[in-house]
Amino acid sequence: FGIILSISTSLINDEPLVSLLSIVISAFNPLPKACFLPIVLLFLKVVNYKVTDFSLLVLFATGILGPIFEEYLYRGKVYSILKEKFKNKHAMTLTTILFALSHSGIGNVLYAFLIGSILMIIYNKTESIKTTSAFHISLTVDLLKLITV
């Protein structure tokens, strides 16, 4: 892992932010750590990253890291625990409610409940956090684009 970070740092003019992004992504993402360097480098290259591009970092954190973390937490951990204690249908409902309540504002909670229900169905059918993460990221990034336009 240290080698990946040193390579990532040297690839972008010794910017420590790349290493920090790699660490943050790997801490909250269920994907193998080797996947993070290409993701971080591709994102930074696509957005023509500059240290002053704070809004892009917010977009990256909110639109990509947030959904990955939420999927890992709610579908990966919370649902697994609840599924052991309750019937599957009840575990799915409780997980969705907890996911929705983690969002602020009544509109956001209702929207998160709807999206959480869809994500829960997808996860229940595929048992893949990668699939729900990709879907969640696409929804969040699209929503952020609507808000910022």
GROMACS .gro file of C-alpha atoms in nm:
model
  149
    1PHE     CA    1   0.000   0.000   0.000
    2GLY     CA    2   0.289   0.237   0.077
    3ILE     CA    3   0.428   0.174  -0.271
    4ILE     CA    4   0.093   0.271  -0.427
    5LEU     CA    5   0.090   0.595  -0.230
    6SER     CA    6   0.447   0.684  -0.324
    7ILE     CA    7   0.375   0.612  -0.692
    8SER     CA    8   0.057   0.819  -0.677
    9THR     CA    9   0.243   1.105  -0.514
   10SER     CA   10   0.520   1.106  -0.772
   11LEU     CA   11   0.275   1.085  -1.062
   12ILE     CA   12   0.112   1.418  -0.975
   13ASN     CA   13   0.408   1.643  -0.900
   14ASP     CA   14   0.455   1.516  -0.546
   15GLU     CA   15   0.117   1.646  -0.434
   16PRO     CA   16   0.035   1.499  -0.095
   17LEU     CA   17  -0.338   1.542  -0.166
   18VAL     CA   18  -0.331   1.241  -0.398
   19SER     CA   19  -0.194   1.029  -0.116
   20LEU     CA   20  -0.456   1.166   0.119
   21LEU     CA   21  -0.736   1.087  -0.130
   22SER     CA   22  -0.599   0.735  -0.174
   23ILE     CA   23  -0.598   0.681   0.202
   24VAL     CA   24  -0.950   0.821   0.247
   25ILE     CA   25  -1.093   0.614  -0.037
   26SER     CA   26  -0.925   0.295   0.080
   27ALA     CA   27  -1.045   0.346   0.437
   28PHE     CA   28  -1.413   0.359   0.342
   29ASN     CA   29  -1.433   0.152   0.026
   30PRO     CA   30  -1.490  -0.223   0.015
   31LEU     CA   31  -1.301  -0.253  -0.316
   32PRO     CA   32  -0.940  -0.376  -0.317
   33LYS     CA   33  -0.690  -0.102  -0.232
   34ALA     CA   34  -0.517  -0.137  -0.569
   35CYS     CA   35  -0.832   0.006  -0.735
   36PHE     CA   36  -0.798   0.344  -0.568
   37LEU     CA   37  -0.491   0.481  -0.739
   38PRO     CA   38  -0.639   0.460  -1.090
   39ILE     CA   39  -0.969   0.603  -0.967
   40VAL     CA   40  -0.801   0.898  -0.796
   41LEU     CA   41  -0.562   0.966  -1.083
   42LEU     CA   42  -0.835   0.941  -1.345
   43PHE     CA   43  -1.063   1.174  -1.151
   44LEU     CA   44  -0.787   1.430  -1.098
   45LYS     CA   45  -0.685   1.413  -1.463
   46VAL     CA   46  -1.044   1.441  -1.593
   47VAL     CA   47  -1.117   1.749  -1.384
   48ASN     CA   48  -0.774   1.901  -1.455
   49TYR     CA   49  -0.714   1.918  -1.082
   50LYS     CA   50  -0.553   2.224  -0.927
   51VAL     CA   51  -0.506   2.288  -0.556
   52THR     CA   52  -0.749   2.581  -0.583
   53ASP     CA   53  -1.028   2.363  -0.727
   54PHE     CA   54  -1.194   2.317  -0.390
   55SER     CA   55  -1.543   2.275  -0.537
   56LEU     CA   56  -1.425   1.976  -0.740
   57LEU     CA   57  -1.287   1.817  -0.427
   58VAL     CA   58  -1.623   1.872  -0.259
   59LEU     CA   59  -1.793   1.712  -0.561
   60PHE     CA   60  -1.551   1.420  -0.540
   61ALA     CA   61  -1.604   1.376  -0.167
   62THR     CA   62  -1.982   1.422  -0.182
   63GLY     CA   63  -2.052   1.257  -0.514
   64ILE     CA   64  -1.813   0.963  -0.497
   65LEU     CA   65  -1.670   0.904  -0.151
   66GLY     CA   66  -2.000   0.970   0.030
   67PRO     CA   67  -2.201   0.714  -0.168
   68ILE     CA   68  -1.925   0.452  -0.141
   69PHE     CA   69  -1.907   0.501   0.235
   70GLU     CA   70  -2.287   0.492   0.273
   71GLU     CA   71  -2.315   0.173   0.069
   72TYR     CA   72  -2.042   0.005   0.269
   73LEU     CA   73  -2.200   0.116   0.597
   74TYR     CA   74  -2.571   0.060   0.530
   75ARG     CA   75  -2.588  -0.221   0.273
   76GLY     CA   76  -2.261  -0.384   0.378
   77LYS     CA   77  -2.263  -0.362   0.757
   78VAL     CA   78  -2.600  -0.250   0.896
   79TYR     CA   79  -2.805  -0.474   0.669
   80SER     CA   80  -2.583  -0.774   0.742
   81ILE     CA   81  -2.629  -0.728   1.116
   82LEU     CA   82  -3.004  -0.669   1.093
   83LYS     CA   83  -3.049  -0.967   0.859
   84GLU     CA   84  -2.915  -1.195   1.133
   85LYS     CA   85  -3.169  -1.064   1.385
   86PHE     CA   86  -3.481  -1.004   1.171
   87LYS     CA   87  -3.659  -1.144   0.869
   88ASN     CA   88  -3.508  -1.023   0.543
   89LYS     CA   89  -3.800  -0.790   0.462
   90HIS     CA   90  -3.777  -0.624   0.804
   91ALA     CA   91  -3.398  -0.594   0.783
   92MET     CA   92  -3.431  -0.428   0.443
   93THR     CA   93  -3.694  -0.184   0.573
   94LEU     CA   94  -3.496  -0.093   0.887
   95THR     CA   95  -3.177  -0.044   0.687
   96THR     CA   96  -3.361   0.184   0.444
   97ILE     CA   97  -3.514   0.386   0.730
   98LEU     CA   98  -3.175   0.431   0.897
   99PHE     CA   99  -3.021   0.531   0.564
  100ALA     CA  100  -3.299   0.786   0.504
  101LEU     CA  101  -3.275   0.933   0.854
  102SER     CA  102  -2.903   0.996   0.807
  103HIS     CA  103  -2.995   1.267   0.555
  104SER     CA  104  -3.104   1.610   0.676
  105GLY     CA  105  -3.430   1.784   0.589
  106ILE     CA  106  -3.767   1.622   0.527
  107GLY     CA  107  -3.729   1.640   0.147
  108ASN     CA  108  -3.388   1.474   0.163
  109VAL     CA  109  -3.516   1.207   0.402
  110LEU     CA  110  -3.807   1.121   0.172
  111TYR     CA  111  -3.581   1.117  -0.135
  112ALA     CA  112  -3.322   0.908   0.051
  113PHE     CA  113  -3.595   0.665   0.158
  114LEU     CA  114  -3.703   0.618  -0.204
  115ILE     CA  115  -3.346   0.581  -0.330
  116GLY     CA  116  -3.252   0.366  -0.030
  117SER     CA  117  -3.543   0.132  -0.111
  118ILE     CA  118  -3.420   0.094  -0.469
  119LEU     CA  119  -3.062   0.041  -0.354
  120MET     CA  120  -3.178  -0.216  -0.100
  121ILE     CA  121  -3.366  -0.413  -0.368
  122ILE     CA  122  -3.062  -0.399  -0.597
  123TYR     CA  123  -2.833  -0.515  -0.316
  124ASN     CA  124  -3.070  -0.792  -0.212
  125LYS     CA  125  -3.076  -0.925  -0.570
  126THR     CA  126  -2.706  -0.881  -0.654
  127GLU     CA  127  -2.537  -0.892  -0.311
  128SER     CA  128  -2.287  -0.649  -0.463
  129ILE     CA  129  -2.182  -0.328  -0.294
  130LYS     CA  130  -1.997  -0.241  -0.614
  131THR     CA  131  -2.325  -0.239  -0.805
  132THR     CA  132  -2.513  -0.031  -0.549
  133SER     CA  133  -2.215   0.204  -0.512
  134ALA     CA  134  -2.205   0.266  -0.888
  135PHE     CA  135  -2.580   0.333  -0.897
  136HIS     CA  136  -2.563   0.556  -0.587
  137ILE     CA  137  -2.267   0.753  -0.728
  138SER     CA  138  -2.445   0.812  -1.060
  139LEU     CA  139  -2.758   0.938  -0.882
  140THR     CA  140  -2.564   1.163  -0.647
  141VAL     CA  141  -2.340   1.313  -0.915
  142ASP     CA  142  -2.643   1.378  -1.137
  143LEU     CA  143  -2.824   1.543  -0.845
  144LEU     CA  144  -2.518   1.756  -0.765
  145LYS     CA  145  -2.499   1.867  -1.129
  146LEU     CA  146  -2.864   1.975  -1.113
  147ILE     CA  147  -2.809   2.167  -0.790
  148THR     CA  148  -2.497   2.348  -0.912
  149VAL     CA  149  -2.625   2.441  -1.259
   0.00000   0.00000   0.00000
